[in-house]
């Protein structure tokens, strides 16, 4: 519901197709699910992530290009190089980081679309003329998912969407503290507590 449902709703609202290039900032559990869903519909995915473990997981889940903003002096240039001369068709921010949100706006092609999924109290540094008047961008706020989308996600899993691939660690209920430490320590993508596991 939270991971695949939230990002699937954003993907639908942004009208992403398999013919488009999608930039996804943040490859935590939500961003990784967006990567998986966009690859499932055959979009070209450029992922941006600073955490090496999650960046590696994004690659294993099908991201075509994974970039670390801390090691790329010209990140917009690298994104545009990967996307082609016109730039990125659609961007999805799952990071809730205003810097990453501004990156999305900068990397989008003219008349591109952006979905805000990551929740933050701040906001991107917006240049009204550059981002809206000259580029005519379309910005989309997306919150959670709709009941009817669950049946669509279920159909996608029956057709091969491997949602279990998102999970990197499983712990028994007695290991709850270790599970939380593992997740918040940044070495995991998605942690599952399984009461039946010893």
mmCIF file of N, CA and C in Angstrom, residues 4 57 162-180 182-183 187-198:
data_model
loop_
_atom_site.group_PDB
_atom_site.id
_atom_site.type_symbol
_atom_site.label_atom_id
_atom_site.label_comp_id
_atom_site.label_asym_id
_atom_site.label_seq_id
_atom_site.Cartn_x
_atom_site.Cartn_y
_atom_site.Cartn_z
ATOM 1 N N UNK A 4 4.531 0.621 -3.098
ATOM 2 C CA UNK A 4 4.129 0.473 -4.491
ATOM 3 C C UNK A 4 2.847 1.246 -4.788
ATOM 4 N N UNK A 57 21.423 -1.314 -5.072
ATOM 5 C CA UNK A 57 20.135 -2.012 -5.158
ATOM 6 C C UNK A 57 19.322 -1.478 -6.341
ATOM 7 N N UNK A 162 8.160 -8.331 -9.342
ATOM 8 C CA UNK A 162 8.699 -9.056 -8.188
ATOM 9 C C UNK A 162 8.844 -8.114 -7.000
ATOM 10 N N UNK A 163 7.758 -7.901 -6.267
ATOM 11 C CA UNK A 163 7.785 -6.953 -5.150
ATOM 12 C C UNK A 163 8.730 -7.408 -4.037
ATOM 13 N N UNK A 164 8.955 -8.711 -3.907
ATOM 14 C CA UNK A 164 9.874 -9.214 -2.882
ATOM 15 C C UNK A 164 11.314 -8.774 -3.133
ATOM 16 N N UNK A 165 11.633 -8.413 -4.359
ATOM 17 C CA UNK A 165 12.997 -7.986 -4.673
ATOM 18 C C UNK A 165 13.364 -6.686 -3.960
ATOM 19 N N UNK A 166 12.363 -5.950 -3.488
ATOM 20 C CA UNK A 166 12.620 -4.713 -2.755
ATOM 21 C C UNK A 166 13.207 -5.002 -1.369
ATOM 22 N N UNK A 167 12.887 -6.162 -0.810
ATOM 23 C CA UNK A 167 13.289 -6.511 0.554
ATOM 24 C C UNK A 167 14.752 -6.965 0.570
ATOM 25 N N UNK A 168 15.551 -6.327 1.418
ATOM 26 C CA UNK A 168 16.956 -6.706 1.528
ATOM 27 C C UNK A 168 17.252 -7.457 2.826
ATOM 28 N N UNK A 169 16.422 -7.293 3.851
ATOM 29 C CA UNK A 169 16.680 -7.928 5.147
ATOM 30 C C UNK A 169 15.373 -8.399 5.774
ATOM 31 N N UNK A 170 15.429 -9.565 6.427
ATOM 32 C CA UNK A 170 14.294 -10.106 7.184
ATOM 33 C C UNK A 170 14.770 -10.469 8.586
ATOM 34 N N UNK A 171 13.950 -10.128 9.573
ATOM 35 C CA UNK A 171 14.286 -10.426 10.964
ATOM 36 C C UNK A 171 13.068 -10.986 11.679
ATOM 37 N N UNK A 172 13.332 -11.822 12.694
ATOM 38 C CA UNK A 172 12.273 -12.267 13.582
ATOM 39 C C UNK A 172 11.877 -11.142 14.519
ATOM 40 N N UNK A 173 10.726 -11.284 15.159
ATOM 41 C CA UNK A 173 10.204 -10.215 16.018
ATOM 42 C C UNK A 173 11.140 -9.942 17.198
ATOM 43 N N UNK A 174 11.868 -10.976 17.638
ATOM 44 C CA UNK A 174 12.804 -10.785 18.754
ATOM 45 C C UNK A 174 13.996 -9.916 18.344
ATOM 46 N N UNK A 175 14.193 -9.765 17.050
ATOM 47 C CA UNK A 175 15.316 -8.973 16.533
ATOM 48 C C UNK A 175 14.867 -7.584 16.072
ATOM 49 N N UNK A 176 13.777 -7.113 16.647
ATOM 50 C CA UNK A 176 13.201 -5.836 16.200
ATOM 51 C C UNK A 176 14.204 -4.687 16.279
ATOM 52 N N UNK A 177 14.955 -4.605 17.382
ATOM 53 C CA UNK A 177 15.907 -3.502 17.522
ATOM 54 C C UNK A 177 16.995 -3.574 16.451
ATOM 55 N N UNK A 178 17.471 -4.787 16.166
ATOM 56 C CA UNK A 178 18.468 -4.965 15.113
ATOM 57 C C UNK A 178 17.893 -4.559 13.759
ATOM 58 N N UNK A 179 16.625 -4.888 13.546
ATOM 59 C CA UNK A 179 15.974 -4.525 12.285
ATOM 60 C C UNK A 179 15.923 -3.010 12.114
ATOM 61 N N UNK A 180 15.518 -2.306 13.167
ATOM 62 C CA UNK A 180 15.454 -0.844 13.086
ATOM 63 C C UNK A 180 16.848 -0.251 12.908
ATOM 64 N N UNK A 182 19.411 -1.663 11.534
ATOM 65 C CA UNK A 182 19.863 -1.976 10.177
ATOM 66 C C UNK A 182 19.266 -1.010 9.171
ATOM 67 N N UNK A 183 17.953 -0.775 9.293
ATOM 68 C CA UNK A 183 17.299 0.123 8.333
ATOM 69 C C UNK A 183 17.813 1.556 8.471
ATOM 70 N N UNK A 187 22.118 0.585 5.612
ATOM 71 C CA UNK A 187 22.644 -0.558 4.864
ATOM 72 C C UNK A 187 21.538 -1.407 4.244
ATOM 73 N N UNK A 188 20.283 -1.046 4.487
ATOM 74 C CA UNK A 188 19.156 -1.823 3.971
ATOM 75 C C UNK A 188 18.265 -0.940 3.112
ATOM 76 N N UNK A 189 17.532 -1.581 2.213
ATOM 77 C CA UNK A 189 16.530 -0.863 1.421
ATOM 78 C C UNK A 189 15.159 -1.010 2.061
ATOM 79 N N UNK A 190 14.753 -2.259 2.295
ATOM 80 C CA UNK A 190 13.478 -2.526 2.953
ATOM 81 C C UNK A 190 13.669 -3.679 3.917
ATOM 82 N N UNK A 191 13.269 -3.477 5.168
ATOM 83 C CA UNK A 191 13.414 -4.472 6.215
ATOM 84 C C UNK A 191 12.038 -4.999 6.589
ATOM 85 N N UNK A 192 11.933 -6.322 6.732
ATOM 86 C CA UNK A 192 10.672 -6.959 7.119
ATOM 87 C C UNK A 192 10.838 -7.616 8.479
ATOM 88 N N UNK A 193 9.885 -7.366 9.367
ATOM 89 C CA UNK A 193 9.798 -8.095 10.627
ATOM 90 C C UNK A 193 8.787 -9.208 10.438
ATOM 91 N N UNK A 194 9.243 -10.425 10.603
ATOM 92 C CA UNK A 194 8.401 -11.596 10.388
ATOM 93 C C UNK A 194 8.242 -12.352 11.709
ATOM 94 N N UNK A 195 7.068 -12.266 12.348
ATOM 95 C CA UNK A 195 6.871 -12.922 13.651
ATOM 96 C C UNK A 195 7.072 -14.445 13.589
ATOM 97 N N UNK A 196 6.918 -15.040 12.405
ATOM 98 C CA UNK A 196 7.067 -16.493 12.291
ATOM 99 C C UNK A 196 8.522 -16.916 12.153
ATOM 100 N N UNK A 197 9.410 -15.941 11.929
ATOM 101 C CA UNK A 197 10.825 -16.263 11.739
ATOM 102 C C UNK A 197 11.534 -16.324 13.084
ATOM 103 N N UNK A 198 12.304 -17.369 13.291
ATOM 104 C CA UNK A 198 13.028 -17.531 14.560
ATOM 105 C C UNK A 198 14.423 -16.962 14.416
#
